[in-house]
Coordinates of C-alpha atoms in Angstrom, one line a residue:
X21 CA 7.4 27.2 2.6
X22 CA 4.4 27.1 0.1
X23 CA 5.4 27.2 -3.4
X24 CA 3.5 28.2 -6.7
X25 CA 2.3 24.9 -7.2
X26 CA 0.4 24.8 -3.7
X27 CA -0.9 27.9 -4.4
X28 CA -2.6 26.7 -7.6
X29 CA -3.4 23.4 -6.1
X30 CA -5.4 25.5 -3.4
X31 CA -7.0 27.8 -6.0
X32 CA -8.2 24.4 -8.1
X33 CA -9.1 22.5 -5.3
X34 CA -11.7 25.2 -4.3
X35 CA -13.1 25.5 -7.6
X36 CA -13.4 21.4 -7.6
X37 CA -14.9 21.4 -3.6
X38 CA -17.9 23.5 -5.6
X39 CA -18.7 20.1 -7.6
X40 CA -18.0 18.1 -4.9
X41 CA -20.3 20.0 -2.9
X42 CA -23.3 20.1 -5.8
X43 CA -23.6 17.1 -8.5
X44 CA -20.0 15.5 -8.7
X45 CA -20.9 12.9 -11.6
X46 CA -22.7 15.4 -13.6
X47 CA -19.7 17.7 -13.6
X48 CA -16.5 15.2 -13.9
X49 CA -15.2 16.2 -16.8
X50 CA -15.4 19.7 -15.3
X51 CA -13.4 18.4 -12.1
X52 CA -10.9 16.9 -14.9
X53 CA -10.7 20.3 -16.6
X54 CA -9.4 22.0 -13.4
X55 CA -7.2 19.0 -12.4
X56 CA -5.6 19.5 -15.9
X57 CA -4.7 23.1 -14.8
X58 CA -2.8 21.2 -12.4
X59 CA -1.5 18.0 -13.7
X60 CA 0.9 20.1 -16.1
X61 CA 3.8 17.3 -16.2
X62 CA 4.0 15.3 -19.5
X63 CA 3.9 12.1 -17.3
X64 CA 0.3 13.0 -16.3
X65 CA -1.2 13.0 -19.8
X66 CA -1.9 9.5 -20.2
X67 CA -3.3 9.7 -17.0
X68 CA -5.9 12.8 -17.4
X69 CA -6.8 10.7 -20.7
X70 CA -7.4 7.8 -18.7
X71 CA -10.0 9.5 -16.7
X72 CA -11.9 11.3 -19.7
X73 CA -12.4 7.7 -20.7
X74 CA -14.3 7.1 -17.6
X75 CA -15.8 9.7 -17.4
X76 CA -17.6 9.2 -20.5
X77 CA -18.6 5.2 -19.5
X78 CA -21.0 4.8 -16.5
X79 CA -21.1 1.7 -17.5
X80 CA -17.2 1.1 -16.6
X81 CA -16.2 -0.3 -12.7
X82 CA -13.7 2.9 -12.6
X83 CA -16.7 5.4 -12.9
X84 CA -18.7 3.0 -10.7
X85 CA -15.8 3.4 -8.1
X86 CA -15.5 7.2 -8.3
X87 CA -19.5 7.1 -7.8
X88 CA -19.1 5.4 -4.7
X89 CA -16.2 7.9 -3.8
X90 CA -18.9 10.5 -4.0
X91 CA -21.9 8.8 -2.8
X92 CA -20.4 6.9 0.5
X93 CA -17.7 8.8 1.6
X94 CA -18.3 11.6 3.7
X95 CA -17.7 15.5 2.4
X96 CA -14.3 15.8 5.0
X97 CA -13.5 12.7 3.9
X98 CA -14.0 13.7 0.0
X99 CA -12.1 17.2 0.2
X100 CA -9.3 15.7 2.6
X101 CA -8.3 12.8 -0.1
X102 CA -8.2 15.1 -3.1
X103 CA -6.4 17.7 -1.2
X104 CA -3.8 15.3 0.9
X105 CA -3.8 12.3 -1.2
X106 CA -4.1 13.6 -4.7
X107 CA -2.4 17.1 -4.0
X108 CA 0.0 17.0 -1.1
X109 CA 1.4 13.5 -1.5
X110 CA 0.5 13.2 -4.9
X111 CA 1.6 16.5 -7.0
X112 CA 3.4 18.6 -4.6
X113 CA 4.6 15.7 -2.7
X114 CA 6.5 13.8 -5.8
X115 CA 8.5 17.2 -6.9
X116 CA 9.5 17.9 -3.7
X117 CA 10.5 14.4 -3.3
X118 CA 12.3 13.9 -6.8
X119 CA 14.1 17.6 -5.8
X120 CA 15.4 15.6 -2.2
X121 CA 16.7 12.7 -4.6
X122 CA 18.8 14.7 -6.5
X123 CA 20.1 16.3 -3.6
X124 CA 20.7 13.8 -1.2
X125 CA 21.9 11.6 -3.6
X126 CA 19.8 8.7 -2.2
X127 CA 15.8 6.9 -2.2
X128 CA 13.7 9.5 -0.5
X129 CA 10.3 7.4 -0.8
X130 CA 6.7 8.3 -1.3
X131 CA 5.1 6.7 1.7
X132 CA 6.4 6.0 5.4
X133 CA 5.4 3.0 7.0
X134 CA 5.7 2.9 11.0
X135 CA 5.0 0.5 14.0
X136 CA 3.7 2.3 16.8
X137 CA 3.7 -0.9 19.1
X138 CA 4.6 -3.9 18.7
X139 CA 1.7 -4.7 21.4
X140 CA -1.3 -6.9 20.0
X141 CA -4.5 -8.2 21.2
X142 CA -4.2 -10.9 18.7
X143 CA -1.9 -13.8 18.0
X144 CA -2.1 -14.4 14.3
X145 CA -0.2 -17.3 12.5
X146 CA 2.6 -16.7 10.2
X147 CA 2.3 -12.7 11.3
X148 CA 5.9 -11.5 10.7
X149 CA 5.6 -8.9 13.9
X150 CA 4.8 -11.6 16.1
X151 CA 8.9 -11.8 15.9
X152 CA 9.1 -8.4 17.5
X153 CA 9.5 -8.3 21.1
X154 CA 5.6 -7.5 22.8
X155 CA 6.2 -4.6 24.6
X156 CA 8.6 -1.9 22.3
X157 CA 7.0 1.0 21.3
X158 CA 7.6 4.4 19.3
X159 CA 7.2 7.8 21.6
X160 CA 4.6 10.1 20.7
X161 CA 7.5 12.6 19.9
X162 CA 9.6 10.2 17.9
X163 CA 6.6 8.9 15.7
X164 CA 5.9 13.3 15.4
X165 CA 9.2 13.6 14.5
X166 CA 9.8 10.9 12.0
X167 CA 6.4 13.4 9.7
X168 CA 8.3 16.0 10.7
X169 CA 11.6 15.0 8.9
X170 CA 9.4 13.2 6.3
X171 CA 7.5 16.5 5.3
X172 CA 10.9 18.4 4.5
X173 CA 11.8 15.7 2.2
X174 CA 7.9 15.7 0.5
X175 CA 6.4 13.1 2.2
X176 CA 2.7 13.4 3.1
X177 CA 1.5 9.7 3.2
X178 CA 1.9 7.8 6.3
X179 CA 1.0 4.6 6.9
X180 CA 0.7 2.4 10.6
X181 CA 1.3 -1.0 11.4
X182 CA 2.3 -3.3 14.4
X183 CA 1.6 -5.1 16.3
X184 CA -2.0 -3.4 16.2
X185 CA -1.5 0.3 15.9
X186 CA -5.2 0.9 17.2
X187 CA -3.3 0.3 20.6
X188 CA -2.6 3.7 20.3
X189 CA -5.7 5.5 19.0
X190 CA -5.1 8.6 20.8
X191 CA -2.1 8.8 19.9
X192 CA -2.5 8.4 15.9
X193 CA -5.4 10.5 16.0
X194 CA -3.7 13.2 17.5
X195 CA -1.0 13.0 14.8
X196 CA -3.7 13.1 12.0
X197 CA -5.0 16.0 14.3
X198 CA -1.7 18.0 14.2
X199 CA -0.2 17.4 10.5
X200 CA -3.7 17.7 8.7
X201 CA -2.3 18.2 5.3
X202 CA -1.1 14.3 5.8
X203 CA -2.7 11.3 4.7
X204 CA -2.9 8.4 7.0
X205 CA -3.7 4.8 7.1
X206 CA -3.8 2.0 9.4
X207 CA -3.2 -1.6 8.7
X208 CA -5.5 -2.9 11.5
X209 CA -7.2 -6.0 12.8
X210 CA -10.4 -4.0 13.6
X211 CA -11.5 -5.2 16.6
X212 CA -10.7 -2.0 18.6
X213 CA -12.9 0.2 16.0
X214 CA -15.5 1.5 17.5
X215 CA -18.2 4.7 17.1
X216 CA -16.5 7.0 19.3
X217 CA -13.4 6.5 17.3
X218 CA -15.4 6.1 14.2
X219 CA -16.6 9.5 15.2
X220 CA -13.5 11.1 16.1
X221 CA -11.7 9.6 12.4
X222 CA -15.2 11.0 10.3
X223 CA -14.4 14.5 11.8
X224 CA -10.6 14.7 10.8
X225 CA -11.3 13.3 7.4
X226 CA -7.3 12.1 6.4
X227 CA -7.5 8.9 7.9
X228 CA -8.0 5.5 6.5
X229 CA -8.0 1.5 7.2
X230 CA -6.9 -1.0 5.5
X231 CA -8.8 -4.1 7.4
X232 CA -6.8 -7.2 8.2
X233 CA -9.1 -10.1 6.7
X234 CA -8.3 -13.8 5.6
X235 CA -11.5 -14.6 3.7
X236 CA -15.0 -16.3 5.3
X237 CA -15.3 -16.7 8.5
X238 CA -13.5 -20.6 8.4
X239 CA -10.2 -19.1 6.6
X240 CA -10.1 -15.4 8.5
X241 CA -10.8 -17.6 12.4
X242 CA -8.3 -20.1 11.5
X243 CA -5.1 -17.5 11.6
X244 CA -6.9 -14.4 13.9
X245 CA -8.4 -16.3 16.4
X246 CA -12.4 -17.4 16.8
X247 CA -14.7 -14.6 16.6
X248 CA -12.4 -12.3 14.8
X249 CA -14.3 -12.8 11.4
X250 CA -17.6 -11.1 13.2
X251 CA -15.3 -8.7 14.9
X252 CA -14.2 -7.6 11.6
X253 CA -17.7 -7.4 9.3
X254 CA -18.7 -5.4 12.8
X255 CA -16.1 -2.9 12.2
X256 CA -16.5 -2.3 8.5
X257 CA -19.9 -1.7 9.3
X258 CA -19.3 1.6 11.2
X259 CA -17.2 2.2 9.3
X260 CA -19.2 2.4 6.6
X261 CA -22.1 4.3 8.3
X262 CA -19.3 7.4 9.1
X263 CA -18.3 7.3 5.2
X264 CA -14.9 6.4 6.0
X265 CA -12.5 5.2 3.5
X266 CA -11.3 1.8 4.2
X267 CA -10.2 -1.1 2.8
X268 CA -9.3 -5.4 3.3
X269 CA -5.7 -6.1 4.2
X270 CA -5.5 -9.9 2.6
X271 CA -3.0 -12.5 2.8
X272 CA -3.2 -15.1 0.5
X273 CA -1.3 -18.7 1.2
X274 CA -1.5 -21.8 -0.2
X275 CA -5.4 -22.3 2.3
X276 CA -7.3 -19.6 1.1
X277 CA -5.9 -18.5 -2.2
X278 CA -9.3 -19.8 -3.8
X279 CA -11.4 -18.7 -1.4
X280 CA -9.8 -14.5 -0.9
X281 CA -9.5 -14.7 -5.3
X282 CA -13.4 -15.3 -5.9
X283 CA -16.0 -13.5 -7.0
X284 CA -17.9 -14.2 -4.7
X285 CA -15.4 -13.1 -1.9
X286 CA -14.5 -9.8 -3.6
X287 CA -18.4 -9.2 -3.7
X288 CA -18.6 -9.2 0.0
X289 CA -15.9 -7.0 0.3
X290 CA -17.3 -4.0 -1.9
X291 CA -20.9 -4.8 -0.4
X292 CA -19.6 -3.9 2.9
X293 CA -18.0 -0.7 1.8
X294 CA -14.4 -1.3 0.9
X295 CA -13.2 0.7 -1.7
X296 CA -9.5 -0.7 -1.9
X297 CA -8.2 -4.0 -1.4
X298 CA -4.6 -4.8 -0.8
X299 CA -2.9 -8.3 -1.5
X300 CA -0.1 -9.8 0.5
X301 CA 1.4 -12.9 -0.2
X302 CA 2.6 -15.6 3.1
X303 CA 6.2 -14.6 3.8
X304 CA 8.0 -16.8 5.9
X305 CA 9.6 -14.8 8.7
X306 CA 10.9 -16.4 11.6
X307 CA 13.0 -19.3 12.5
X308 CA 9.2 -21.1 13.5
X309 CA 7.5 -19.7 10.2
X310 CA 5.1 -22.6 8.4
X311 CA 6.3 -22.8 5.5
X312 CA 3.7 -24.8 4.0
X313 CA 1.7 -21.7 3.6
X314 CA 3.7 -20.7 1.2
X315 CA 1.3 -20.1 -2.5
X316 CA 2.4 -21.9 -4.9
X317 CA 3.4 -20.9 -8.0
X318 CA -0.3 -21.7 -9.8
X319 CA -1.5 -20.1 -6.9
X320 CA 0.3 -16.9 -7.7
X321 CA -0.7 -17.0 -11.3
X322 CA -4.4 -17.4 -10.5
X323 CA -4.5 -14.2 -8.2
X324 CA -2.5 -12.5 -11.0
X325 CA -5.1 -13.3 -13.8
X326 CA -8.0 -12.9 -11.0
X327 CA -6.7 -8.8 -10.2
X328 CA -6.5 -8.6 -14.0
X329 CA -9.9 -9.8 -14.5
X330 CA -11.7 -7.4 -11.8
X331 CA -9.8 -3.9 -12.6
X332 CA -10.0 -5.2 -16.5
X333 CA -6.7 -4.0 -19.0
X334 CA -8.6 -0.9 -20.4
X335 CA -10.7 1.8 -18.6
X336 CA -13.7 -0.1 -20.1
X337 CA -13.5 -3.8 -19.1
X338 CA -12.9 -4.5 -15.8
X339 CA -15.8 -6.3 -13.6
X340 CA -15.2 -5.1 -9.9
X341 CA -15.9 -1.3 -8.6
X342 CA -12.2 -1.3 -6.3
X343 CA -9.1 -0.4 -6.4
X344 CA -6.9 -3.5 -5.6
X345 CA -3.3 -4.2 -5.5
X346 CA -1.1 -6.9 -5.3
X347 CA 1.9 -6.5 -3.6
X348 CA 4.5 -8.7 -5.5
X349 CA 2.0 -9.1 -8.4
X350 CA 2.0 -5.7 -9.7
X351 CA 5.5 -4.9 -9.8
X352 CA 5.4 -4.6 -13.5
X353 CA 3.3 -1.3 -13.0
X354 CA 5.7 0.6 -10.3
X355 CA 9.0 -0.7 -12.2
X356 CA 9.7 -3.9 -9.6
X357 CA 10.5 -3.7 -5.8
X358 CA 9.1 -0.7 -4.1
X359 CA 10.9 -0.6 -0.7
X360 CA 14.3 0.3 0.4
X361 CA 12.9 4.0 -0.1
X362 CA 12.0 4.2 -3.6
X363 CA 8.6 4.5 -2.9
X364 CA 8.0 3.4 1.0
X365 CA 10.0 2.1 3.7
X366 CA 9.8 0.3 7.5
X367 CA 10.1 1.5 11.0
X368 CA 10.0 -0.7 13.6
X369 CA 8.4 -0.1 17.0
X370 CA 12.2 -0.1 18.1
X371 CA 13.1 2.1 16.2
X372 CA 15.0 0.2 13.5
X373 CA 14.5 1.7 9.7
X374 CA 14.1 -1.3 7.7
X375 CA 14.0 -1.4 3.6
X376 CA 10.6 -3.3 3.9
X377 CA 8.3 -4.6 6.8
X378 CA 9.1 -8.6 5.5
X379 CA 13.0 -7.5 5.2
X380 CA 13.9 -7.5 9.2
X381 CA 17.9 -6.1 8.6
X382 CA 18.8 -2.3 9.3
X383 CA 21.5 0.1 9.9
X384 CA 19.9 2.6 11.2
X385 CA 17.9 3.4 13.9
X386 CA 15.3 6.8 14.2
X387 CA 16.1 6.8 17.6
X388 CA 19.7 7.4 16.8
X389 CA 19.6 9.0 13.3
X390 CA 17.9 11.2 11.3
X391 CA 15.4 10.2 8.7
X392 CA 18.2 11.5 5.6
X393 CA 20.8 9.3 7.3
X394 CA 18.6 6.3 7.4
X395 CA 18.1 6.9 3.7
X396 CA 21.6 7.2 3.3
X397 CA 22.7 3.8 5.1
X398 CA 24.8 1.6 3.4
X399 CA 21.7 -1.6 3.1
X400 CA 19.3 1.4 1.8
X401 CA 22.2 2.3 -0.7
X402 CA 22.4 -1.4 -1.8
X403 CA 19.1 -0.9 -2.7
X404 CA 19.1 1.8 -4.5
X405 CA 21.9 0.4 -6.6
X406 CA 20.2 -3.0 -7.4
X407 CA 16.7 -1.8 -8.1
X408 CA 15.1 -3.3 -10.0
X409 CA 16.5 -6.5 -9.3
X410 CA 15.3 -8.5 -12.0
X411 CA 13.9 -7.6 -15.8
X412 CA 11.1 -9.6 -15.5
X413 CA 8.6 -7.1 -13.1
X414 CA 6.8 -9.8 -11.8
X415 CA 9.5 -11.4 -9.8
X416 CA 10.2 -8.1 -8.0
X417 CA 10.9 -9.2 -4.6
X418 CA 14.7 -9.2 -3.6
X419 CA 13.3 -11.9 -0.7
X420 CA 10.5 -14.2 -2.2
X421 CA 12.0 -14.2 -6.1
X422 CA 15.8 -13.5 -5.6
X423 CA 16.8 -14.6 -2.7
X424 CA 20.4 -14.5 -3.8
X425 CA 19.8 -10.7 -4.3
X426 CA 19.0 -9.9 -0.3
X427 CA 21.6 -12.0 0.7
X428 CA 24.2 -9.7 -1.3
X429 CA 23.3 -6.9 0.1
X430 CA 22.6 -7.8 3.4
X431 CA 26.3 -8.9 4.0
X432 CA 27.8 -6.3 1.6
X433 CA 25.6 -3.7 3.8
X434 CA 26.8 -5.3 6.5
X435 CA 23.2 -4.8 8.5
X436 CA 22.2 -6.4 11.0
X437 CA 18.3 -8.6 11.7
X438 CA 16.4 -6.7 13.7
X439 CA 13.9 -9.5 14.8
X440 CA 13.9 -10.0 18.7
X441 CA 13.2 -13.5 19.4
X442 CA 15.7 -15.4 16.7
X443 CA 18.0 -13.1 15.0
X444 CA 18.0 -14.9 11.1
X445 CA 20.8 -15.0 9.1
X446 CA 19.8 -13.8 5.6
X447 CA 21.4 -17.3 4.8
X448 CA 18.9 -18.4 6.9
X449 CA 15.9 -16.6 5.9
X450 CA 16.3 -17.1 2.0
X451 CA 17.0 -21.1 3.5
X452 CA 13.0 -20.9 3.4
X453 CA 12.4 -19.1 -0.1
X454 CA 14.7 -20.5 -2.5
X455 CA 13.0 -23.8 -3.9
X456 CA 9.5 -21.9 -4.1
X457 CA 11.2 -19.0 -6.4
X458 CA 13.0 -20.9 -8.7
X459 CA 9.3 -22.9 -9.0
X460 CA 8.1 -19.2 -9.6
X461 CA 10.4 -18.4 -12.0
X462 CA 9.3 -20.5 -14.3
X463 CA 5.6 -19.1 -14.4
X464 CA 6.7 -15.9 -14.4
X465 CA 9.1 -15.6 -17.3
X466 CA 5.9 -17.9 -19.4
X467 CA 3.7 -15.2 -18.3
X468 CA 5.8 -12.1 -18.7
X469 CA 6.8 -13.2 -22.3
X470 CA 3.5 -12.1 -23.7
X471 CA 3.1 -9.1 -21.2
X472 CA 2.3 -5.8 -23.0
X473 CA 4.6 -4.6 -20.4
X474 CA 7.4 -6.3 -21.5
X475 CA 9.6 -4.0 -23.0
X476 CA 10.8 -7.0 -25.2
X477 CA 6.9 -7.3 -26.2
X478 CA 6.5 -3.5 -26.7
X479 CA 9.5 -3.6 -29.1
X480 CA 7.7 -6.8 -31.0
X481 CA 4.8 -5.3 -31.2
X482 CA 5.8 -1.9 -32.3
X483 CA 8.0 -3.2 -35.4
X484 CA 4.6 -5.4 -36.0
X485 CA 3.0 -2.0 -36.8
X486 CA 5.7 -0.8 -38.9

């Protein structure tokens, strides 16, 4: 049922599609004026103020950023972000959700994340879906459904992983095909991209990649496989030339922490069109996991400072025209951990709805149960309860930075793992993560005690200025 809000969206959106369509740069702060009309929510005023700021700087890395937005994306592409991304799972999308929350009385998250296979034509070290069994998949009809239920509770942003999802190209595109006011992404190897699908992906316009890449060609080769690294600048090539929106998909462990933090790295990435880049941190899943790839805590701190260096701390200092996130790092701007459905969540190619793809415990299964119910679980529940689970937002992580947390509500939950070829105890799993987060700790709490986002420092700094 569209409500008033869509309605307006739509009636903005066409107005804002005239820009798009003429000279987008020269009229931002016109495209800001409409989104205003919009953007009504006291929560989005910072935010329109934010932009104004970089709107009036083409000398900042956030209006060099939109500028590429304009200038390499395709015009499907363009329209389908600002009207999916921005409007359907950004400002329709969140009330909807926030309205499901209060009803259901549970996490209803922002993003779903699913594995259509756990099928691979790669064999990557340390990947934690290697501990899925090969050959499980998700239906076409289940994987349908799963939006289905999703969009009832507000939720237009889907995201693919596996396994490699590209496995099933036909399939995905046909579910980008059929729930076009979606936004999808696909955490993907690459090698399977090609310029018929390439083709296919520029024509729907609401699909994106977020390309799996360990650094040069020594670092990316030595977990992917020999000729991977080529495979992969190939990709991002076409995808480039059909003005797709894609992205690298980094880990960073204790080998290539220097290499996948540079300048000189980053550089690469943006020169060969990626206009988002997403940090992981080595998780040790799996009885076999290599632990020594862990980061270490000064590794940790140097991607932190790095991320802070290239977006900058004000609209106006930042060095790097991308939008990059760190997935532990950043928890001090989403308010700590982000899974267990507070803003995304994890289903397996079995089925299995998991509070995070590096948490492998459920009780639930989308085969079994709906989406609500799986949101509803009792280990989804202990979630909800202990979020955030610690004051200091950059130890987030109820698994890397407090272990002692997942085990809690693992066995209060009473779920049970969901990996195939070993079964860990949570005992077992936070075995492996203990020593390195109480070595974190100490960083953190050095570095979060002069954090403007310390609540603690915003109180210190506030009575300063009385």
């Amino acid at each position: 049922m569209i409500n008033a809000k869509q309605i307006l969206s739509k009636l903005v959106l066409n107005e804002v599609y005239k820009y798009v369509d003429k000279d987008p740069m020269k009229n931002l702060n016109k495209m800001i004026n409409w989104a205003e009309k919009v953007m009504t929510k006291t929560s989005y005023a910072s935010m329109i103020s934010m932009f104004r700021e970089i709107a009036e700087d083409p000398n900042s890395n956030w209006y060099k950023l939109i500028e590429r937005y304009f200038t390499e994306l395709n015009k499907n592409t363009q329209k389908r972000f600002l009207t999916n991304f921005i409007v359907n799972a950004g400002l329709v999308g969140n009330t909807i959700i926030d309205k499901s929350k209060a009803k259901y009385d549970c996490n209803v998250p922002w993003a779903i994340l699913m594995d259509p296979t756990t099928a691979c034509n790669l064999k990557c070290t340390g990947c934690w879906a290697a501990e899925y069994a090969n050959s499980v998949s998700l239906s076409y009809e289940q994987l349908a459904s799963v939006i289905e239920q999703g969009k009832k509770l507000g939720i237009y942003m889907y995201l693919f992983s596996g396994g490699e999802p590209l496995v099933r190209k036909k399939d995905l595109l046909r579910l980008a095909e059929e729930n076009n006011d979606c936004m999808f992404l696909a955490f993907t190897n690459a090698t399977l991209i090609d310029e018929e699908f390439a083709a296919e992906v520029e024509r729907l316009g609401n699909f994106a990649f977020a390309i799996s890449v360990e650094g040069f060609e020594e670092e990316t080769d030595m977990r992917r496989g020999k000729g991977t690294y080529q495979a992969v600048m190939n990709a991002m090539d076409i995808l480039h030339r059909h003005g797709i929106i894609f992205g690298f998909s980094t880990c960073y462990h204790s080998k290539n922490t220097d290499v996948v933090g540079s300048d000189e790295w980053l550089d690469l990435m943006i020169e060969k069109g990626c206009t988002f880049g997403w940090y992981f941190t080595y998780m040790p899943i799996g009885k076999d996991a290599v632990t020594d790839l862990l980061a270490r805590p000064e590794q940790r701190e140097y991607m932190y400072r790095q991320l802070h260096k290239f977006r900058g701390t004000n609209p106006h200092n930042g060095t790097k025209p991308i939008f990059l996130l760190d997935f532990w790092n950043d928890g001090e701007y989403v308010g700590g951990c982000i899974a267990g459905g507070r803003v995304y969540l994890h289903i397996n190619a079995n089925g299995d709805v998991e509070p995070c793809a590096f948490i492998h415990y459920s009780n639930a299964n989308i085969k079994e149960q709906s989406l609500l119910e799986a949101l509803q679980s009792p280990l989804f529940q202990e979630y909800k309860k202990g979020q955030p689970f610690n004051e200091n937002m950059l130890r987030p992580c109820p698994l890397l930075d407090n272990p002692e947390k997942l085990r809690g509500m693992v066995n209060t939950s009473g779920a049970h793992s969901t990996q195939y070829q070993d079964n860990e105890s949570a005992e077992e799993v936070t075995a492996k993560t203990e020593e390195i987060s109480k070595e974190w700790k100490e960083t953190a709490d050095r570095i979060w005690e002069t954090n403007p986002n310390n609540p603690s420092q915003k109180e210190t700094v506030s009575k300063s200025a009385d």
